[in-house]
Amino acid sequence: MWILNSAFEISDMQKPIPYGKQSITDEDIAAVVETLRSDFLTQGPRIGEFEEQFAGYIGSRYAVAVSNGTAALHLSAMAYDLSPGQKIITSPITFSASANCARYCGAGVLFADIDPETYLIDLNRVEELLKKDSSIKGVIPVDFAGQAVDLEELKEITDKYGAWILEDSCHAPGGYFIDSKGIRQNCGNGAFASQAIFSFHPVKHITSGEGGMITTNDEKIYKRLLRLRTHGLTKDPSEMGENHGGWYMELIELGYNYRLPDILASLGISQLKRADEGLRRRREIAALYDKGLKGSGVITPYYNEGHAFHLYVILAERRKELYDHLRTKNIFTQVHYIPVHLMPYYRRFGFKKGDYPNAENYYEKCLSLPMYPTLTNDEQNYVIENILNFLKK
Ligand SMILES: Cc1ncc(COP(=O)(O)O)c(C=O)c1O
């Protein structure tokens, strides 16, 4: 048997350790089974329950459940009437969906480089772009890795140019920043961004299999989102031109079927009960990585108290070698993200290497370590030890 230079034997560790993973309990399973046995599989009572509880958790007035985070971005962009001839700004270090939502609406995408310390969109670069181009109608900041963007500062900028803010908070349910008055501002609470979106993909804080949510404090936007997620249909008499009876509805704009089924919402509701517990565990894991990697030569992430730790990203020299080395140990790290402007689709719009040096330098070294609530201390120590062993080579 292969004995590692540690207390751990490889046989104990052969189970692959991914970078992110869902946790499903018997209670979660029971909640889904109960819905399967009920009268509603889709758009029944679980949707409203999930929306209400999620809004309560985040601190927004409204929440609209949709089929995934990408659909949430698309509908939010539509609710701003984003259209051809207009543009948005987002970060090059994000999942491409943050940018793609503008393309779905026929609008253009601009990127603002990241801050090399926080890896978040650099608000000075955002303002430079807004100053130059009046066709920019909105900014899509990303609470990357779980670190909240300072939306108070961003709103001071966007207000000068009449631009909206759509917060991509897929990495940060439960995350927050402290504003200039000392008030805790939860990611997605709508205090500064008129819409925020979340994803319930299995690697995220809570999962519904696939799923997404839009939060807002704006009643008009809320009503529009409800309509857009179901084709653009309304049954509200005040919105209809005619009314033929109980069955009657009108298609008043072009929407989509982006509904979340009740089956998945029941999983989301059950998971939401453990959201705080998961967040606490993520923060514990981050603290253990900080401690274990201190002085090792890798750069551990910047963060403040409100960080939600969807990801724990280190910057390492010889990143590819480290990634490959860890794979041989059954540790599956990941790279978040390949800069969006360097994706072949976006290169077609003229973006090229060298456009956003901070994002590109970050990409050369970044590596997301395993981070999920059910990661055990033994597994985490095994990860740290294998990183340290690699760095000694
Ligand atoms: C920052 C960010 N935005 C958007 C999305 C899209 O969410 P989904 O995968 O649920 O469509 C994701 C998820 O991968 C994400 O990480």
Coordinates of N, CA and C in Angstrom, one line a residue, residues 148-326:
A148 N -18.4 40.3 -1.5 CA -19.4 41.3 -2.0 C -18.7 42.5 -2.6
V149 N -19.3 42.9 -3.8 CA -18.8 44.2 -4.4 C -19.4 45.3 -3.5
D150 N -18.6 46.4 -3.4 CA -19.1 47.6 -2.7 C -20.1 48.3 -3.6
L151 N -21.4 47.9 -3.4 CA -22.4 48.4 -4.3 C -22.8 49.9 -4.0
E152 N -22.5 50.3 -2.8 CA -22.8 51.6 -2.4 C -21.9 52.6 -3.2
E153 N -20.7 52.2 -3.3 CA -19.7 53.0 -4.1 C -20.1 52.9 -5.6
L154 N -20.4 51.7 -6.0 CA -20.8 51.5 -7.5 C -22.0 52.4 -7.8
K155 N -23.0 52.4 -6.9 CA -24.2 53.1 -7.2 C -24.0 54.7 -7.3
E156 N -23.0 55.1 -6.4 CA -22.7 56.6 -6.6 C -22.2 56.9 -8.0
I157 N -21.5 55.9 -8.5 CA -20.9 56.1 -9.9 C -22.1 55.9 -10.9
T158 N -22.8 54.8 -10.9 CA -23.8 54.6 -11.9 C -24.9 55.7 -11.9
D159 N -25.2 56.2 -10.7 CA -26.3 57.3 -10.7 C -25.9 58.5 -11.5
K160 N -24.6 58.8 -11.5 CA -24.1 59.9 -12.3 C -24.4 59.7 -13.8
Y161 N -24.5 58.5 -14.2 CA -24.6 58.2 -15.7 C -26.0 57.6 -16.0
G162 N -26.9 57.5 -15.0 CA -28.2 56.9 -15.2 C -28.2 55.4 -15.6
A163 N -27.2 54.7 -15.1 CA -27.1 53.3 -15.4 C -27.7 52.4 -14.3
W164 N -28.2 51.3 -14.6 CA -28.8 50.4 -13.6 C -27.7 49.4 -13.1
I165 N -27.9 48.8 -12.0 CA -27.0 47.7 -11.5 C -27.8 46.4 -11.3
L166 N -27.3 45.4 -12.0 CA -27.8 44.0 -11.8 C -26.7 43.2 -11.2
E167 N -26.9 42.9 -9.9 CA -25.8 42.2 -9.1 C -25.9 40.7 -9.4
D168 N -24.8 40.2 -9.9 CA -24.7 38.7 -10.1 C -24.1 38.2 -8.8
S169 N -25.0 37.6 -8.0 CA -24.7 37.2 -6.6 C -24.7 35.7 -6.5
C170 N -24.5 35.0 -7.7 CA -24.5 33.5 -7.7 C -23.6 32.9 -6.7
H171 N -22.4 33.6 -6.4 CA -21.5 33.1 -5.4 C -21.7 33.5 -4.0
A172 N -22.7 34.3 -3.7 CA -22.7 35.0 -2.4 C -24.1 35.0 -1.7
P173 N -24.9 34.0 -1.7 CA -26.1 34.1 -0.8 C -25.6 34.0 0.6
G174 N -26.0 35.0 1.4 CA -25.5 35.1 2.8 C -24.3 36.0 2.9
G175 N -23.7 36.4 1.8 CA -22.6 37.3 1.9 C -23.0 38.7 2.1
Y176 N -22.1 39.6 2.5 CA -22.5 41.0 2.8 C -21.3 41.9 2.8
F177 N -21.6 43.2 2.7 CA -20.5 44.2 3.0 C -21.1 45.2 4.0
I178 N -20.2 45.9 4.6 CA -20.7 47.0 5.6 C -20.6 48.3 4.9
D179 N -21.7 49.0 4.9 CA -21.7 50.3 4.1 C -21.1 51.4 4.9
S180 N -21.1 52.6 4.3 CA -20.4 53.8 5.0 C -21.1 54.2 6.3
K181 N -22.3 53.7 6.5 CA -23.0 54.1 7.8 C -22.8 52.9 8.8
G182 N -22.1 51.9 8.4 CA -21.9 50.8 9.3 C -23.0 49.8 9.3
I183 N -23.8 49.9 8.3 CA -25.0 48.9 8.1 C -24.6 47.7 7.3
R184 N -25.0 46.6 7.7 CA -24.7 45.4 7.0 C -25.6 45.3 5.8
Q185 N -25.0 45.2 4.6 CA -25.8 45.1 3.4 C -25.6 43.7 2.7
N186 N -26.7 42.9 2.8 CA -26.6 41.5 2.3 C -26.6 41.6 0.8
C187 N -25.8 40.7 0.2 CA -25.8 40.6 -1.3 C -27.2 40.2 -1.7
G188 N -27.6 41.0 -2.7 CA -29.0 40.7 -3.3 C -30.1 41.4 -2.5
N189 N -29.8 42.3 -1.5 CA -30.9 42.8 -0.7 C -31.6 44.0 -1.4
G190 N -31.1 44.4 -2.6 CA -31.8 45.4 -3.4 C -31.6 46.9 -2.9
A191 N -30.7 47.1 -1.9 CA -30.5 48.4 -1.4 C -29.8 49.3 -2.4
F192 N -28.9 48.7 -3.2 CA -28.2 49.5 -4.2 C -28.4 49.0 -5.7
A193 N -28.5 47.7 -5.8 CA -28.8 47.1 -7.1 C -30.3 46.9 -7.3
S194 N -30.9 47.3 -8.4 CA -32.3 47.1 -8.5 C -32.7 45.7 -8.8
Q195 N -31.8 44.9 -9.2 CA -32.0 43.4 -9.3 C -30.7 42.7 -9.0
A196 N -30.9 41.5 -8.4 CA -29.8 40.6 -8.2 C -30.2 39.2 -8.5
I197 N -29.2 38.4 -8.9 CA -29.6 37.0 -9.3 C -28.7 36.0 -8.6
F198 N -29.3 34.8 -8.4 CA -28.6 33.7 -7.7 C -28.8 32.4 -8.6
S199 N -27.9 31.5 -8.3 CA -28.0 30.2 -9.0 C -28.1 29.1 -7.9
F200 N -28.8 28.0 -8.2 CA -28.9 26.9 -7.3 C -28.3 25.6 -8.0
H201 N -27.3 25.8 -8.8 CA -26.5 24.7 -9.4 C -25.9 23.9 -8.2
P202 N -25.7 22.6 -8.4 CA -25.2 21.8 -7.2 C -23.9 22.3 -6.6
V203 N -23.0 23.0 -7.3 CA -21.8 23.5 -6.5 C -22.0 24.7 -5.7
K204 N -23.2 25.3 -5.8 CA -23.5 26.6 -5.1 C -23.9 26.3 -3.7
H205 N -24.1 27.4 -2.9 CA -24.3 27.3 -1.5 C -25.5 26.4 -1.2
I206 N -26.6 26.7 -1.9 CA -27.8 25.8 -1.7 C -28.2 25.3 -3.2
T207 N -28.7 24.2 -3.3 CA -29.0 23.7 -4.6 C -30.5 23.2 -4.7
S208 N -31.0 23.4 -6.0 CA -32.3 22.7 -6.3 C -32.1 21.8 -7.5
G209 N -30.9 21.4 -7.7 CA -30.6 20.6 -8.9 C -30.1 21.6 -10.0
E210 N -31.1 22.2 -10.7 CA -30.9 23.4 -11.5 C -31.9 24.4 -10.8
G211 N -31.6 25.6 -10.9 CA -32.5 26.6 -10.4 C -31.9 28.0 -10.3
G212 N -32.7 29.0 -10.2 CA -32.2 30.3 -10.0 C -33.2 31.2 -9.3
M213 N -32.8 32.4 -8.9 CA -33.7 33.3 -8.3 C -33.3 34.8 -8.6
I214 N -34.3 35.6 -8.8 CA -34.0 37.0 -9.0 C -34.6 37.7 -7.7
T215 N -33.9 38.6 -7.1 CA -34.4 39.4 -6.0 C -34.5 40.9 -6.4
T216 N -35.5 41.6 -5.9 CA -35.7 43.0 -6.3 C -36.6 43.6 -5.2
N217 N -36.5 44.9 -5.1 CA -37.4 45.7 -4.2 C -38.4 46.4 -5.0
D218 N -38.3 46.3 -6.3 CA -39.1 47.1 -7.2 C -40.3 46.3 -7.7
E219 N -41.5 46.8 -7.3 CA -42.8 46.1 -7.6 C -43.0 45.9 -9.1
K220 N -42.7 47.0 -9.8 CA -43.0 47.0 -11.3 C -42.1 45.9 -12.0
I221 N -40.8 45.9 -11.5 CA -39.9 44.9 -12.1 C -40.4 43.5 -11.7
Y222 N -40.8 43.3 -10.4 CA -41.2 42.0 -9.9 C -42.4 41.5 -10.8
K223 N -43.4 42.3 -11.0 CA -44.5 41.9 -11.8 C -44.1 41.5 -13.2
R224 N -43.2 42.3 -13.8 CA -42.8 42.0 -15.1 C -42.0 40.7 -15.2
L225 N -41.2 40.4 -14.2 CA -40.4 39.2 -14.2 C -41.4 38.0 -14.1
L226 N -42.4 38.1 -13.3 CA -43.4 37.0 -13.2 C -44.0 36.7 -14.5
R227 N -44.3 37.7 -15.3 CA -44.9 37.5 -16.6 C -43.8 37.0 -17.6
L228 N -42.6 37.5 -17.5 CA -41.6 37.1 -18.5 C -41.2 35.6 -18.3
R229 N -41.3 35.1 -17.1 CA -40.8 33.7 -16.9 C -41.9 32.7 -17.4
T230 N -43.1 33.2 -17.7 CA -44.2 32.4 -18.2 C -44.6 33.0 -19.6
H231 N -43.7 33.0 -20.5 CA -44.0 33.4 -21.9 C -44.4 34.8 -22.2
G232 N -44.7 35.6 -21.1 CA -45.1 37.0 -21.3 C -46.7 37.0 -21.2
L233 N -47.2 36.0 -20.6 CA -48.7 35.9 -20.4 C -49.1 36.6 -19.2
T234 N -50.3 37.2 -19.2 CA -50.9 37.8 -18.0 C -52.3 37.4 -17.9
K235 N -52.7 37.3 -16.6 CA -54.1 37.0 -16.3 C -54.7 38.2 -15.4
D236 N -53.8 39.2 -15.3 CA -54.2 40.4 -14.5 C -55.1 41.3 -15.3
P237 N -56.4 41.4 -14.8 CA -57.4 42.2 -15.6 C -56.9 43.6 -15.9
S238 N -56.1 44.2 -15.0 CA -55.7 45.5 -15.3 C -54.7 45.6 -16.4
E239 N -54.1 44.5 -16.8 CA -53.1 44.5 -17.9 C -53.7 44.0 -19.2
M240 N -54.9 43.5 -19.2 CA -55.5 42.8 -20.4 C -56.4 43.8 -21.1
G241 N -56.5 43.6 -22.5 CA -57.3 44.5 -23.3 C -58.8 44.0 -23.3
E242 N -58.9 42.7 -23.2 CA -60.2 42.0 -23.1 C -60.3 41.0 -22.0
N243 N -61.5 40.5 -21.7 CA -61.6 39.4 -20.7 C -62.8 38.5 -21.1
H244 N -62.5 37.3 -21.5 CA -63.6 36.4 -22.0 C -64.1 35.5 -20.9
G245 N -63.5 35.4 -19.8 CA -63.9 34.5 -18.7 C -62.7 34.0 -17.9
G246 N -63.0 33.0 -17.0 CA -62.0 32.5 -16.1 C -60.8 32.0 -16.8
W247 N -60.9 31.4 -18.0 CA -59.8 30.8 -18.7 C -58.9 31.8 -19.4
Y248 N -59.4 33.1 -19.5 CA -58.7 34.0 -20.4 C -57.4 34.5 -19.9
M249 N -56.5 34.7 -20.8 CA -55.2 35.3 -20.5 C -54.7 35.9 -21.8
E250 N -53.8 36.9 -21.7 CA -53.2 37.5 -22.9 C -51.7 37.5 -22.9
L251 N -51.2 37.2 -24.1 CA -49.7 37.3 -24.3 C -49.4 38.8 -24.6
I252 N -48.9 39.5 -23.6 CA -48.7 40.9 -23.9 C -47.2 41.3 -24.2
E253 N -46.3 40.4 -24.1 CA -45.0 40.6 -24.6 C -44.3 39.2 -24.7
L254 N -43.2 39.2 -25.4 CA -42.5 37.9 -25.6 C -41.7 37.5 -24.5
G255 N -42.1 36.4 -23.8 CA -41.3 35.9 -22.7 C -40.8 34.5 -23.0
Y256 N -40.5 33.7 -21.9 CA -40.0 32.4 -22.1 C -40.6 31.4 -21.1
N257 N -40.4 30.1 -21.2 CA -40.7 29.2 -20.2 C -39.5 29.0 -19.3
Y258 N -39.3 29.8 -18.3 CA -38.2 29.7 -17.4 C -38.7 29.4 -16.0
R259 N -39.7 28.6 -15.9 CA -40.3 28.3 -14.6 C -39.4 27.2 -13.9
L260 N -39.4 27.3 -12.6 CA -38.8 26.3 -11.7 C -39.9 25.4 -11.3
P261 N -39.8 24.1 -11.5 CA -40.8 23.1 -11.0 C -40.9 23.1 -9.5
D262 N -42.1 22.8 -9.0 CA -42.3 22.6 -7.5 C -41.4 21.5 -6.9
I263 N -41.1 20.5 -7.7 CA -40.2 19.4 -7.3 C -38.9 20.0 -6.8
L264 N -38.3 20.9 -7.7 CA -37.0 21.5 -7.4 C -37.1 22.5 -6.3
A265 N -38.2 23.3 -6.3 CA -38.4 24.3 -5.3 C -38.4 23.6 -3.9
S266 N -39.0 22.4 -3.8 CA -39.1 21.8 -2.5 C -37.7 21.4 -2.0
L267 N -36.8 21.1 -2.9 CA -35.4 20.8 -2.5 C -34.8 22.1 -2.1
G268 N -35.0 23.2 -2.8 CA -34.4 24.5 -2.5 C -34.9 25.0 -1.1
I269 N -36.2 24.8 -0.8 CA -36.7 25.2 0.5 C -36.0 24.4 1.7
S270 N -35.9 23.1 1.4 CA -35.2 22.3 2.4 C -33.8 22.6 2.6
Q271 N -33.1 22.9 1.5 CA -31.7 23.3 1.6 C -31.5 24.7 2.3
L272 N -32.4 25.6 2.0 CA -32.3 26.9 2.6 C -32.2 26.9 4.1
K273 N -32.9 25.9 4.7 CA -32.9 25.7 6.2 C -31.4 25.6 6.7
R274 N -30.5 25.0 5.8 CA -29.2 24.7 6.3 C -28.2 25.8 5.7
A275 N -28.7 26.8 5.1 CA -27.8 27.8 4.4 C -26.8 28.4 5.4
D276 N -27.3 28.8 6.6 CA -26.4 29.5 7.5 C -25.3 28.5 8.1
E277 N -25.8 27.3 8.3 CA -24.9 26.2 8.8 C -23.7 26.0 7.7
G278 N -24.1 25.9 6.5 CA -23.2 25.7 5.4 C -22.2 26.9 5.3
L279 N -22.7 28.1 5.4 CA -21.9 29.3 5.4 C -20.9 29.3 6.5
R280 N -21.3 28.9 7.7 CA -20.4 28.9 8.8 C -19.2 27.9 8.5
R281 N -19.6 26.7 8.0 CA -18.6 25.7 7.7 C -17.7 26.2 6.6
R282 N -18.2 26.8 5.6 CA -17.3 27.4 4.5 C -16.3 28.3 5.1
R283 N -16.7 29.2 6.1 CA -15.8 30.1 6.7 C -14.7 29.4 7.5
E284 N -15.1 28.3 8.2 CA -14.2 27.5 8.9 C -13.1 26.9 8.0
I285 N -13.6 26.4 6.9 CA -12.7 25.8 6.0 C -11.7 26.8 5.4
A286 N -12.2 28.0 5.1 CA -11.3 29.1 4.7 C -10.2 29.4 5.7
A287 N -10.7 29.5 7.0 CA -9.7 29.8 8.0 C -8.6 28.7 8.1
L288 N -9.0 27.5 7.9 CA -8.1 26.4 8.0 C -7.1 26.4 6.8
Y289 N -7.6 26.8 5.6 CA -6.7 26.9 4.5 C -5.7 28.1 4.7
D290 N -6.2 29.2 5.3 CA -5.3 30.3 5.6 C -4.2 29.9 6.4
K291 N -4.5 29.1 7.5 CA -3.5 28.7 8.5 C -2.6 27.7 7.8
G292 N -3.1 26.8 7.1 CA -2.3 25.7 6.6 C -1.4 26.2 5.5
L293 N -1.8 27.2 4.8 CA -1.0 27.7 3.6 C -0.1 28.9 3.9
K294 N -0.2 29.3 5.2 CA 0.6 30.5 5.6 C 2.1 30.3 5.4
G295 N 2.7 31.2 4.7 CA 4.2 31.1 4.6 C 4.6 30.1 3.5
S296 N 3.6 29.5 2.8 CA 4.0 28.5 1.8 C 4.4 29.0 0.5
G297 N 4.1 30.3 0.3 CA 4.5 30.9 -1.0 C 3.3 31.1 -1.9
V298 N 2.2 30.4 -1.7 CA 1.0 30.7 -2.5 C 0.3 31.9 -1.9
I299 N -0.4 32.6 -2.8 CA -1.2 33.8 -2.3 C -2.6 33.4 -1.9
T300 N -2.9 33.6 -0.6 CA -4.3 33.2 -0.2 C -5.2 34.4 -0.4
P301 N -6.5 34.2 -0.5 CA -7.4 35.3 -1.0 C -7.6 36.4 0.0
Y302 N -7.8 37.6 -0.5 CA -8.2 38.8 0.3 C -9.7 38.5 0.7
Y303 N -10.1 38.8 1.9 CA -11.5 38.8 2.1 C -11.8 39.6 3.4
N304 N -13.1 40.0 3.5 CA -13.6 40.7 4.7 C -14.6 39.8 5.3
E305 N -15.2 40.3 6.4 CA -16.0 39.4 7.3 C -17.3 38.9 6.5
G306 N -17.7 39.6 5.5 CA -19.0 39.1 4.8 C -18.7 38.1 3.7
H307 N -17.5 37.7 3.5 CA -17.2 36.8 2.4 C -18.0 35.5 2.6
A308 N -18.7 35.0 1.5 CA -19.5 33.8 1.6 C -18.8 32.5 1.1
F309 N -17.6 32.7 0.7 CA -16.8 31.5 0.3 C -17.4 30.4 -0.5
H310 N -18.0 30.9 -1.7 CA -18.3 29.9 -2.7 C -17.0 29.2 -3.1
L311 N -16.0 30.0 -3.3 CA -14.7 29.5 -3.7 C -13.6 30.0 -2.8
Y312 N -12.6 29.2 -2.7 CA -11.3 29.6 -2.0 C -10.3 29.5 -3.1
V313 N -9.9 30.7 -3.6 CA -9.0 30.8 -4.7 C -7.6 31.2 -4.2
I314 N -6.6 30.4 -4.6 CA -5.2 30.7 -4.3 C -4.5 31.2 -5.6
L315 N -3.5 31.9 -5.5 CA -2.6 32.2 -6.7 C -1.3 31.5 -6.5
A316 N -1.0 30.6 -7.5 CA 0.3 29.8 -7.3 C 1.1 29.9 -8.6
E317 N 2.4 29.9 -8.4 CA 3.3 29.8 -9.5 C 3.2 28.3 -10.0
R318 N 3.6 28.0 -11.2 CA 3.5 26.6 -11.7 C 2.1 26.0 -11.5
R319 N 1.1 26.9 -11.8 CA -0.3 26.5 -11.5 C -0.7 25.2 -12.2
K320 N -0.4 25.1 -13.5 CA -0.8 23.9 -14.2 C -0.2 22.6 -13.6
E321 N 1.1 22.7 -13.2 CA 1.8 21.6 -12.6 C 1.1 21.2 -11.3
L322 N 0.8 22.2 -10.5 CA 0.1 22.0 -9.3 C -1.3 21.3 -9.5
Y323 N -2.0 21.9 -10.4 CA -3.3 21.3 -10.8 C -3.2 19.8 -11.2
D324 N -2.2 19.5 -12.0 CA -2.0 18.1 -12.5 C -1.5 17.2 -11.3
H325 N -0.6 17.8 -10.5 CA -0.1 17.0 -9.4 C -1.3 16.6 -8.4
L326 N -2.1 17.6 -8.2 CA -3.3 17.3 -7.2 C -4.2 16.3 -7.8

